[in-house]
Structures are given as structure tokens and as C-alpha cells.
Amino acid sequence: MSAPDIHLYTAATMNGYKPVIFLEEAGVPYDLTFIDFSKREQKAPDYMRLNPNGRIPTIVDRGNGDFPVFESGAILWYLAEKYGQFLPEAPKARSEVLQWLMFQMGGIGPMMGQAMYFQRIAAPNGHEEPFSIKRYVDETRRLLEVLNTRLEGREWLAGDAYSIADMATYPWARAYPWAKVEVSDLPALTAWFDRIDARPAVQKALTIPKAQPQFWDAAADDGAFAAENAARFASDAKKG
Ligand SMILES: N[C@@H](CCC(=O)N[C@@H](CS)C(=O)NCC(=O)O)C(=O)O
């Protein structure tokens, strides 16, 4: 049997789950290399030839001359076009999906990422920065309110169908406990979490390449899990 078209390089993180969710939802074959941050595999020269940013995820499309794609939003877009799924053709509907995809890539991801970094990595490594924490937590909360308002009276972020915009946003927004942001008063957002939580493909995706459910629930504050994550990036935080 020949190798599947898509080879995915990923890890169990918010950006890392996005292409796994797509591939499981689309039901297309793929194979995968787990990138181990503790061994800094994301910075290996061979990997950085595929992803010049030295981060995950990356795909290589064997069915398209070993074409590499990096940046999780571009990966979702590429896969949606290749397989003709989760990105509508009609120009306005397509634009709506891409607007919410960009909102995730330019807002939710970077701001939540910094809220997580300053609380989960910098602070436990001796860099307690209350001003930065407040800035990123407030901005995260504001962006989650934007999502909540958008989801009032609608099932999905764009148009009337589940799309790559939902797939990109869910792994980040759903990890709100890891950013230490409260969402219990945002009912449209939490109902959208429930809808996506219930999808079998998403449930499976969140175990690939390894289950990391602690990001998603109260166990985010489990001492051992938090300490392991702080230690994983301690050398980076100490350079600061
Ligand atoms: N904008 C990039 C961000 C990728 C990114 O930050 N990935 C993180 C994991 S969520 C990573 O690889 N971190 C390892 C590192 O910083 O060395 C994307 O969406 O693909």
C-alpha cells in the first residue's frame, strides 16, 4: 500500500491539534511524526527546512511533489482546498470563514498564547510580570467575548456550517483554564464548546499525537502538570 498523501508533523498543543481535527473530521488518510519539544526537534535543521519558523505544525503533501506547508491557518486552508471540505465555495461564505480564521490566527492564538506564557512559564521561572499578565488576560477575555457575541443565535462561527474557522478557534478558546480566564458567563461560547466537544472526530483528535486533556479542564491547575510545562520551557524563560 502506498503512503498517504499527507504527512503531518505535530505535537499535543493548541496549534498542533488543528490539522489533526481537520484530518479526522475529513476522514482522509495521513501519517504523522510527533515532534518532541523536550528534544528541541522543532529546531532541527531538517525540520526547519520544512518550517522556517521552527514550530509545529507542518504538513508535507506527498501527492503534490512533497509540498511543505507551515502555519496552522495556512495548513487548514490548504487541506480544505485539497479535499473540498469545511470551506465553502461561494465568495461571501468563503470570506466569512477566512475572516474568522484570521481572527483566530491574528488575535485569539497570539493573545491567549501570551496569557499562558506569562502565567504558566514566565512566572514559575522567576519572571512575575503582573502588568503583562493583566494585559494578555484582559485581551483574551475581550476576544472570547467577541466570540460569544458572534455565536449568539448561531451554531458555528461562519455561515451555517462547521468550518476550518471553528477547527482553528476551538483548541485555543477551549483551553481557557490554561489562560486562567473565566467564561461561565459566556453562554453562547460554552454552548459552542459543548457542540464541538461532542463531535467524535474531535474527541479522537484530542488523543493524537497524545492526550493532553489537562489543557481543557480544571486539571490545568494540577501541580504536576503545570510544573512539567513550566520546566519544559524554563531555559527559554531564563534567557529573558
Ligand atoms: N503561528 C504558528 C504558531 C505555531 C506555534 O507557536 N507552535 C508552538 C506550539 S502551539 C510551538 O511549536 N512551540 C515550540 C517552540 O516555540 O519552540 C502556527 O499557527 O502554526
PDB file of C-alpha atoms and ligand atoms in Angstrom:
ATOM      1  CA  MET A   1       0.000   0.000   0.000  1.00  0.00           C
ATOM      2  CA  SER A   2       1.377   3.408  -0.904  1.00  0.00           C
ATOM      3  CA  ALA A   3       1.960   6.100   1.711  1.00  0.00           C
ATOM      4  CA  PRO A   4      -0.895   8.567   2.242  1.00  0.00           C
ATOM      5  CA  ASP A   5      -0.591  11.999   0.653  1.00  0.00           C
ATOM      6  CA  ILE A   6      -0.400  13.941   3.900  1.00  0.00           C
ATOM      7  CA  HIS A   7       2.432  13.620   6.371  1.00  0.00           C
ATOM      8  CA  LEU A   8       1.868  15.721   9.484  1.00  0.00           C
ATOM      9  CA  TYR A   9       4.461  16.936  11.970  1.00  0.00           C
ATOM     10  CA  THR A  10       2.776  17.914  15.196  1.00  0.00           C
ATOM     11  CA  ALA A  11       2.623  17.833  18.997  1.00  0.00           C
ATOM     12  CA  ALA A  12      -0.175  17.887  21.588  1.00  0.00           C
ATOM     13  CA  THR A  13      -0.717  21.658  21.711  1.00  0.00           C
ATOM     14  CA  MET A  14      -3.445  24.080  20.644  1.00  0.00           C
ATOM     15  CA  ASN A  15      -1.919  24.731  17.219  1.00  0.00           C
ATOM     16  CA  GLY A  16      -0.847  21.114  16.951  1.00  0.00           C
ATOM     17  CA  TYR A  17      -4.378  19.741  17.283  1.00  0.00           C
ATOM     18  CA  LYS A  18      -5.845  21.906  14.485  1.00  0.00           C
ATOM     19  CA  PRO A  19      -4.720  19.825  11.475  1.00  0.00           C
ATOM     20  CA  VAL A  20      -5.423  16.602  13.367  1.00  0.00           C
ATOM     21  CA  ILE A  21      -9.008  17.784  13.881  1.00  0.00           C
ATOM     22  CA  PHE A  22      -9.332  18.543  10.153  1.00  0.00           C
ATOM     23  CA  LEU A  23      -7.880  15.202   9.051  1.00  0.00           C
ATOM     24  CA  GLU A  24     -10.036  13.219  11.481  1.00  0.00           C
ATOM     25  CA  GLU A  25     -13.168  15.191  10.525  1.00  0.00           C
ATOM     26  CA  ALA A  26     -12.494  14.769   6.801  1.00  0.00           C
ATOM     27  CA  GLY A  27     -11.740  11.066   7.282  1.00  0.00           C
ATOM     28  CA  VAL A  28      -8.716  11.180   4.988  1.00  0.00           C
ATOM     29  CA  PRO A  29      -5.619   9.033   5.459  1.00  0.00           C
ATOM     30  CA  TYR A  30      -2.463  10.628   6.883  1.00  0.00           C
ATOM     31  CA  ASP A  31       0.589   9.658   8.807  1.00  0.00           C
ATOM     32  CA  LEU A  32       2.363  11.587  11.459  1.00  0.00           C
ATOM     33  CA  THR A  33       5.665  12.412  13.120  1.00  0.00           C
ATOM     34  CA  PHE A  34       5.473  13.509  16.758  1.00  0.00           C
ATOM     35  CA  ILE A  35       7.761  16.474  17.361  1.00  0.00           C
ATOM     36  CA  ASP A  36       9.282  16.249  20.828  1.00  0.00           C
ATOM     37  CA  PHE A  37       9.875  19.749  22.255  1.00  0.00           C
ATOM     38  CA  SER A  38      11.933  18.321  25.127  1.00  0.00           C
ATOM     39  CA  LYS A  39      14.471  17.231  22.475  1.00  0.00           C
ATOM     40  CA  ARG A  40      14.044  20.525  20.559  1.00  0.00           C
ATOM     41  CA  GLU A  41      13.116  18.548  17.440  1.00  0.00           C
ATOM     42  CA  GLN A  42      11.212  21.629  16.181  1.00  0.00           C
ATOM     43  CA  LYS A  43      14.594  23.390  15.776  1.00  0.00           C
ATOM     44  CA  ALA A  44      16.389  20.562  13.931  1.00  0.00           C
ATOM     45  CA  PRO A  45      17.822  21.775  10.590  1.00  0.00           C
ATOM     46  CA  ASP A  46      15.961  19.135   8.545  1.00  0.00           C
ATOM     47  CA  TYR A  47      12.659  20.144  10.146  1.00  0.00           C
ATOM     48  CA  MET A  48      13.368  23.866   9.738  1.00  0.00           C
ATOM     49  CA  ARG A  49      13.789  23.340   6.013  1.00  0.00           C
ATOM     50  CA  LEU A  50      10.062  22.490   6.054  1.00  0.00           C
ATOM     51  CA  ASN A  51       9.049  25.063   8.679  1.00  0.00           C
ATOM     52  CA  PRO A  52      11.423  28.057   8.757  1.00  0.00           C
ATOM     53  CA  ASN A  53       9.721  29.236  11.973  1.00  0.00           C
ATOM     54  CA  GLY A  54      10.894  26.145  13.880  1.00  0.00           C
ATOM     55  CA  ARG A  55       7.457  25.459  15.348  1.00  0.00           C
ATOM     56  CA  ILE A  56       4.637  22.984  14.859  1.00  0.00           C
ATOM     57  CA  PRO A  57       2.504  22.067  12.970  1.00  0.00           C
ATOM     58  CA  THR A  58       3.758  21.385   9.430  1.00  0.00           C
ATOM     59  CA  ILE A  59       2.417  19.150   6.673  1.00  0.00           C
ATOM     60  CA  VAL A  60       4.116  17.704   3.620  1.00  0.00           C
ATOM     61  CA  ASP A  61       1.847  16.719   0.722  1.00  0.00           C
ATOM     62  CA  ARG A  62       3.427  13.712  -0.982  1.00  0.00           C
ATOM     63  CA  GLY A  63       0.617  13.861  -3.527  1.00  0.00           C
ATOM     64  CA  ASN A  64       1.783  17.317  -4.622  1.00  0.00           C
ATOM     65  CA  GLY A  65       5.524  16.883  -5.123  1.00  0.00           C
ATOM     66  CA  ASP A  66       6.323  16.772  -1.380  1.00  0.00           C
ATOM     67  CA  PHE A  67       4.976  20.291  -0.988  1.00  0.00           C
ATOM     68  CA  PRO A  68       5.519  21.591   2.569  1.00  0.00           C
ATOM     69  CA  VAL A  69       3.015  23.892   4.291  1.00  0.00           C
ATOM     70  CA  PHE A  70       3.656  25.639   7.620  1.00  0.00           C
ATOM     71  CA  GLU A  71       1.429  27.959   9.747  1.00  0.00           C
ATOM     72  CA  SER A  72      -1.626  26.185  11.107  1.00  0.00           C
ATOM     73  CA  GLY A  73      -4.127  28.549   9.419  1.00  0.00           C
ATOM     74  CA  ALA A  74      -2.480  28.052   6.027  1.00  0.00           C
ATOM     75  CA  ILE A  75      -2.437  24.298   6.648  1.00  0.00           C
ATOM     76  CA  LEU A  76      -6.185  24.216   7.347  1.00  0.00           C
ATOM     77  CA  TRP A  77      -6.838  26.353   4.261  1.00  0.00           C
ATOM     78  CA  TYR A  78      -4.621  24.088   2.096  1.00  0.00           C
ATOM     79  CA  LEU A  79      -6.309  20.924   3.363  1.00  0.00           C
ATOM     80  CA  ALA A  80      -9.781  22.434   2.902  1.00  0.00           C
ATOM     81  CA  GLU A  81      -8.959  23.205  -0.743  1.00  0.00           C
ATOM     82  CA  LYS A  82      -7.270  19.864  -1.388  1.00  0.00           C
ATOM     83  CA  TYR A  83     -10.177  17.842  -0.021  1.00  0.00           C
ATOM     84  CA  GLY A  84     -13.013  20.251  -0.846  1.00  0.00           C
ATOM     85  CA  GLN A  85     -14.349  20.248   2.724  1.00  0.00           C
ATOM     86  CA  PHE A  86     -15.050  22.744   5.537  1.00  0.00           C
ATOM     87  CA  LEU A  87     -14.501  25.860   3.347  1.00  0.00           C
ATOM     88  CA  PRO A  88     -17.470  26.958   1.218  1.00  0.00           C
ATOM     89  CA  GLU A  89     -17.041  27.903  -2.437  1.00  0.00           C
ATOM     90  CA  ALA A  90     -19.485  30.826  -2.525  1.00  0.00           C
ATOM     91  CA  PRO A  91     -17.413  34.032  -2.264  1.00  0.00           C
ATOM     92  CA  LYS A  92     -19.197  35.660   0.677  1.00  0.00           C
ATOM     93  CA  ALA A  93     -19.452  32.468   2.716  1.00  0.00           C
ATOM     94  CA  ARG A  94     -15.802  31.685   1.940  1.00  0.00           C
ATOM     95  CA  SER A  95     -14.737  35.176   3.002  1.00  0.00           C
ATOM     96  CA  GLU A  96     -16.633  34.809   6.290  1.00  0.00           C
ATOM     97  CA  VAL A  97     -14.775  31.607   7.110  1.00  0.00           C
ATOM     98  CA  LEU A  98     -11.451  33.227   6.260  1.00  0.00           C
ATOM     99  CA  GLN A  99     -12.273  36.311   8.354  1.00  0.00           C
ATOM    100  CA  TRP A 100     -12.839  34.161  11.441  1.00  0.00           C
ATOM    101  CA  LEU A 101      -9.804  32.037  10.623  1.00  0.00           C
ATOM    102  CA  MET A 102      -7.684  35.219  10.520  1.00  0.00           C
ATOM    103  CA  PHE A 103      -9.300  36.435  13.739  1.00  0.00           C
ATOM    104  CA  GLN A 104      -8.059  33.280  15.417  1.00  0.00           C
ATOM    105  CA  MET A 105      -4.592  33.415  13.855  1.00  0.00           C
ATOM    106  CA  GLY A 106      -4.045  37.118  14.497  1.00  0.00           C
ATOM    107  CA  GLY A 107      -5.910  37.550  17.803  1.00  0.00           C
ATOM    108  CA  ILE A 108      -7.044  34.554  19.822  1.00  0.00           C
ATOM    109  CA  GLY A 109      -3.873  32.497  19.298  1.00  0.00           C
ATOM    110  CA  PRO A 110      -1.253  35.184  19.952  1.00  0.00           C
ATOM    111  CA  MET A 111      -3.076  36.819  22.887  1.00  0.00           C
ATOM    112  CA  MET A 112      -4.045  33.572  24.621  1.00  0.00           C
ATOM    113  CA  GLY A 113      -0.540  32.286  23.943  1.00  0.00           C
ATOM    114  CA  GLN A 114       0.964  35.246  25.790  1.00  0.00           C
ATOM    115  CA  ALA A 115      -1.580  34.985  28.652  1.00  0.00           C
ATOM    116  CA  MET A 116      -0.485  31.356  29.024  1.00  0.00           C
ATOM    117  CA  TYR A 117       3.210  32.131  28.650  1.00  0.00           C
ATOM    118  CA  PHE A 118       3.348  34.842  31.302  1.00  0.00           C
ATOM    119  CA  GLN A 119       1.323  32.824  33.833  1.00  0.00           C
ATOM    120  CA  ARG A 120       2.423  29.269  33.127  1.00  0.00           C
ATOM    121  CA  ILE A 121       6.040  29.686  32.045  1.00  0.00           C
ATOM    122  CA  ALA A 122       7.494  33.105  32.908  1.00  0.00           C
ATOM    123  CA  ALA A 123       6.038  33.406  36.456  1.00  0.00           C
ATOM    124  CA  PRO A 124       7.060  29.940  37.700  1.00  0.00           C
ATOM    125  CA  ASN A 125      10.536  30.593  36.279  1.00  0.00           C
ATOM    126  CA  GLY A 126      11.029  33.764  38.309  1.00  0.00           C
ATOM    127  CA  HIS A 127       9.643  36.388  35.914  1.00  0.00           C
ATOM    128  CA  GLU A 128       6.463  37.586  37.649  1.00  0.00           C
ATOM    129  CA  GLU A 129       5.055  40.329  35.372  1.00  0.00           C
ATOM    130  CA  PRO A 130       1.622  41.465  36.683  1.00  0.00           C
ATOM    131  CA  PHE A 131       1.276  44.212  34.068  1.00  0.00           C
ATOM    132  CA  SER A 132       1.848  41.791  31.185  1.00  0.00           C
ATOM    133  CA  ILE A 133      -0.406  39.148  32.741  1.00  0.00           C
ATOM    134  CA  LYS A 134      -3.231  41.680  33.114  1.00  0.00           C
ATOM    135  CA  ARG A 135      -2.762  42.956  29.568  1.00  0.00           C
ATOM    136  CA  TYR A 136      -2.970  39.497  27.983  1.00  0.00           C
ATOM    137  CA  VAL A 137      -5.670  38.094  30.291  1.00  0.00           C
ATOM    138  CA  ASP A 138      -7.869  41.165  29.668  1.00  0.00           C
ATOM    139  CA  GLU A 139      -7.290  40.934  25.924  1.00  0.00           C
ATOM    140  CA  THR A 140      -8.046  37.194  25.961  1.00  0.00           C
ATOM    141  CA  ARG A 141     -11.288  37.816  27.831  1.00  0.00           C
ATOM    142  CA  ARG A 142     -12.229  40.594  25.372  1.00  0.00           C
ATOM    143  CA  LEU A 143     -11.609  38.315  22.379  1.00  0.00           C
ATOM    144  CA  LEU A 144     -13.624  35.484  23.961  1.00  0.00           C
ATOM    145  CA  GLU A 145     -16.460  37.994  24.439  1.00  0.00           C
ATOM    146  CA  VAL A 146     -16.244  38.784  20.710  1.00  0.00           C
ATOM    147  CA  LEU A 147     -16.647  35.052  20.006  1.00  0.00           C
ATOM    148  CA  ASN A 148     -19.561  34.825  22.433  1.00  0.00           C
ATOM    149  CA  THR A 149     -21.362  37.740  20.761  1.00  0.00           C
ATOM    150  CA  ARG A 150     -20.718  36.244  17.339  1.00  0.00           C
ATOM    151  CA  LEU A 151     -22.130  32.876  18.425  1.00  0.00           C
ATOM    152  CA  GLU A 152     -25.351  34.291  19.866  1.00  0.00           C
ATOM    153  CA  GLY A 153     -28.145  32.768  17.761  1.00  0.00           C
ATOM    154  CA  ARG A 154     -25.802  30.777  15.542  1.00  0.00           C
ATOM    155  CA  GLU A 155     -24.246  27.335  15.730  1.00  0.00           C
ATOM    156  CA  TRP A 156     -20.910  27.957  14.035  1.00  0.00           C
ATOM    157  CA  LEU A 157     -18.525  30.882  13.663  1.00  0.00           C
ATOM    158  CA  ALA A 158     -19.085  31.430   9.951  1.00  0.00           C
ATOM    159  CA  GLY A 159     -22.108  30.776   7.795  1.00  0.00           C
ATOM    160  CA  ASP A 160     -24.335  27.906   8.803  1.00  0.00           C
ATOM    161  CA  ALA A 161     -21.823  25.079   8.723  1.00  0.00           C
ATOM    162  CA  TYR A 162     -18.927  23.834  10.818  1.00  0.00           C
ATOM    163  CA  SER A 163     -15.737  25.029   9.089  1.00  0.00           C
ATOM    164  CA  ILE A 164     -11.977  25.445   9.377  1.00  0.00           C
ATOM    165  CA  ALA A 165     -12.696  28.640  11.370  1.00  0.00           C
ATOM    166  CA  ASP A 166     -14.282  26.535  14.131  1.00  0.00           C
ATOM    167  CA  MET A 167     -11.471  23.969  13.924  1.00  0.00           C
ATOM    168  CA  ALA A 168      -8.810  26.678  14.325  1.00  0.00           C
ATOM    169  CA  THR A 169     -10.517  28.513  17.164  1.00  0.00           C
ATOM    170  CA  TYR A 170     -11.753  25.632  19.297  1.00  0.00           C
ATOM    171  CA  PRO A 171      -8.415  24.255  20.553  1.00  0.00           C
ATOM    172  CA  TRP A 172      -7.396  27.717  21.767  1.00  0.00           C
ATOM    173  CA  ALA A 173     -10.662  29.064  23.167  1.00  0.00           C
ATOM    174  CA  ARG A 174     -11.439  25.712  24.801  1.00  0.00           C
ATOM    175  CA  ALA A 175      -8.131  25.938  26.670  1.00  0.00           C
ATOM    176  CA  TYR A 176      -9.362  28.985  28.630  1.00  0.00           C
ATOM    177  CA  PRO A 177      -8.474  27.339  32.006  1.00  0.00           C
ATOM    178  CA  TRP A 178      -4.836  27.265  30.918  1.00  0.00           C
ATOM    179  CA  ALA A 179      -5.047  31.049  30.297  1.00  0.00           C
ATOM    180  CA  LYS A 180      -6.824  31.434  33.685  1.00  0.00           C
ATOM    181  CA  VAL A 181      -9.775  33.233  32.114  1.00  0.00           C
ATOM    182  CA  GLU A 182     -13.381  32.775  33.290  1.00  0.00           C
ATOM    183  CA  VAL A 183     -16.048  32.017  30.656  1.00  0.00           C
ATOM    184  CA  SER A 184     -19.006  30.715  32.687  1.00  0.00           C
ATOM    185  CA  ASP A 185     -20.947  33.928  31.931  1.00  0.00           C
ATOM    186  CA  LEU A 186     -20.489  33.497  28.148  1.00  0.00           C
ATOM    187  CA  PRO A 187     -23.306  31.019  27.340  1.00  0.00           C
ATOM    188  CA  ALA A 188     -23.112  31.127  23.539  1.00  0.00           C
ATOM    189  CA  LEU A 189     -19.383  30.347  23.715  1.00  0.00           C
ATOM    190  CA  THR A 190     -19.788  27.483  26.193  1.00  0.00           C
ATOM    191  CA  ALA A 191     -22.672  26.010  24.148  1.00  0.00           C
ATOM    192  CA  TRP A 192     -20.359  26.057  21.092  1.00  0.00           C
ATOM    193  CA  PHE A 193     -17.693  24.260  23.188  1.00  0.00           C
ATOM    194  CA  ASP A 194     -20.313  21.623  24.059  1.00  0.00           C
ATOM    195  CA  ARG A 195     -21.247  21.158  20.388  1.00  0.00           C
ATOM    196  CA  ILE A 196     -17.627  20.665  19.330  1.00  0.00           C
ATOM    197  CA  ASP A 197     -16.722  18.576  22.414  1.00  0.00           C
ATOM    198  CA  ALA A 198     -19.455  16.147  21.346  1.00  0.00           C
ATOM    199  CA  ARG A 199     -18.009  15.526  17.862  1.00  0.00           C
ATOM    200  CA  PRO A 200     -16.442  12.043  17.692  1.00  0.00           C
ATOM    201  CA  ALA A 201     -13.689  13.208  15.302  1.00  0.00           C
ATOM    202  CA  VAL A 202     -12.677  15.946  17.728  1.00  0.00           C
ATOM    203  CA  GLN A 203     -12.702  13.536  20.669  1.00  0.00           C
ATOM    204  CA  LYS A 204     -10.384  11.255  18.717  1.00  0.00           C
ATOM    205  CA  ALA A 205      -8.175  14.130  17.513  1.00  0.00           C
ATOM    206  CA  LEU A 206      -7.539  15.258  21.083  1.00  0.00           C
ATOM    207  CA  THR A 207      -5.754  11.968  21.743  1.00  0.00           C
ATOM    208  CA  ILE A 208      -3.355  12.411  18.772  1.00  0.00           C
ATOM    209  CA  PRO A 209      -0.379  12.531  18.939  1.00  0.00           C
ATOM    210  CA  LYS A 210      -1.003  12.219  22.663  1.00  0.00           C
ATOM    211  CA  ALA A 211      -3.856  13.009  25.014  1.00  0.00           C
ATOM    212  CA  GLN A 212      -3.396  16.361  26.686  1.00  0.00           C
ATOM    213  CA  PRO A 213      -6.838  16.891  28.272  1.00  0.00           C
ATOM    214  CA  GLN A 214      -5.375  18.880  31.156  1.00  0.00           C
ATOM    215  CA  PHE A 215      -5.339  21.999  28.975  1.00  0.00           C
ATOM    216  CA  TRP A 216      -9.095  21.718  28.699  1.00  0.00           C
ATOM    217  CA  ASP A 217     -10.352  21.342  32.245  1.00  0.00           C
ATOM    218  CA  ALA A 218      -9.799  22.069  35.881  1.00  0.00           C
ATOM    219  CA  ALA A 219      -6.838  19.703  35.914  1.00  0.00           C
ATOM    220  CA  ALA A 220      -4.933  22.516  34.194  1.00  0.00           C
ATOM    221  CA  ASP A 221      -4.083  23.616  37.710  1.00  0.00           C
ATOM    222  CA  ASP A 222      -2.844  20.198  38.712  1.00  0.00           C
ATOM    223  CA  GLY A 223       0.567  20.861  40.278  1.00  0.00           C
ATOM    224  CA  ALA A 224       2.472  18.147  38.449  1.00  0.00           C
ATOM    225  CA  PHE A 225       1.110  19.042  35.005  1.00  0.00           C
ATOM    226  CA  ALA A 226       1.740  22.768  35.495  1.00  0.00           C
ATOM    227  CA  ALA A 227       5.263  22.122  36.811  1.00  0.00           C
ATOM    228  CA  GLU A 228       6.124  19.850  33.886  1.00  0.00           C
ATOM    229  CA  ASN A 229       5.051  22.523  31.394  1.00  0.00           C
ATOM    230  CA  ALA A 230       6.884  25.301  33.217  1.00  0.00           C
ATOM    231  CA  ALA A 231      10.039  23.193  33.271  1.00  0.00           C
ATOM    232  CA  ARG A 232       9.732  22.284  29.594  1.00  0.00           C
ATOM    233  CA  PHE A 233      10.300  25.885  28.530  1.00  0.00           C
ATOM    234  CA  ALA A 234      12.349  27.009  31.557  1.00  0.00           C
ATOM    235  CA  SER A 235      15.542  27.516  29.578  1.00  0.00           C
ATOM    236  CA  ASP A 236      13.735  29.899  27.157  1.00  0.00           C
ATOM    237  CA  ALA A 237      12.168  31.896  30.029  1.00  0.00           C
ATOM    238  CA  LYS A 238      15.532  32.274  31.769  1.00  0.00           C
ATOM    239  CA  LYS A 239      17.076  33.855  28.670  1.00  0.00           C
ATOM    240  CA  GLY A 240      14.615  36.754  29.029  1.00  0.00           C
TER     241      GLY A 240
HETATM  242  N1  LIG B   1       1.600  30.816  14.007  1.00  0.00           N
HETATM  243  C1  LIG B   1       2.081  29.469  14.177  1.00  0.00           C
HETATM  244  C2  LIG B   1       2.402  29.237  15.642  1.00  0.00           C
HETATM  245  C3  LIG B   1       2.994  27.873  15.877  1.00  0.00           C
HETATM  246  C4  LIG B   1       3.409  27.686  17.321  1.00  0.00           C
HETATM  247  O1  LIG B   1       3.615  28.653  18.080  1.00  0.00           O
HETATM  248  N2  LIG B   1       3.543  26.426  17.720  1.00  0.00           N
HETATM  249  C5  LIG B   1       4.001  26.133  19.069  1.00  0.00           C
HETATM  250  C6  LIG B   1       3.112  25.068  19.692  1.00  0.00           C
HETATM  251  S1  LIG B   1       1.432  25.604  19.881  1.00  0.00           S
HETATM  252  C7  LIG B   1       5.419  25.582  19.040  1.00  0.00           C
HETATM  253  O2  LIG B   1       5.799  24.930  18.087  1.00  0.00           O
HETATM  254  N3  LIG B   1       6.203  25.833  20.082  1.00  0.00           N
HETATM  255  C8  LIG B   1       7.536  25.340  20.179  1.00  0.00           C
HETATM  256  C9  LIG B   1       8.556  26.440  20.257  1.00  0.00           C
HETATM  257  O3  LIG B   1       8.184  27.585  20.485  1.00  0.00           O
HETATM  258  O4  LIG B   1       9.752  26.142  20.114  1.00  0.00           O
HETATM  259  C10 LIG B   1       1.011  28.490  13.670  1.00  0.00           C
HETATM  260  O5  LIG B   1      -0.165  28.800  13.841  1.00  0.00           O
HETATM  261  O6  LIG B   1       1.361  27.433  13.126  1.00  0.00           O
END
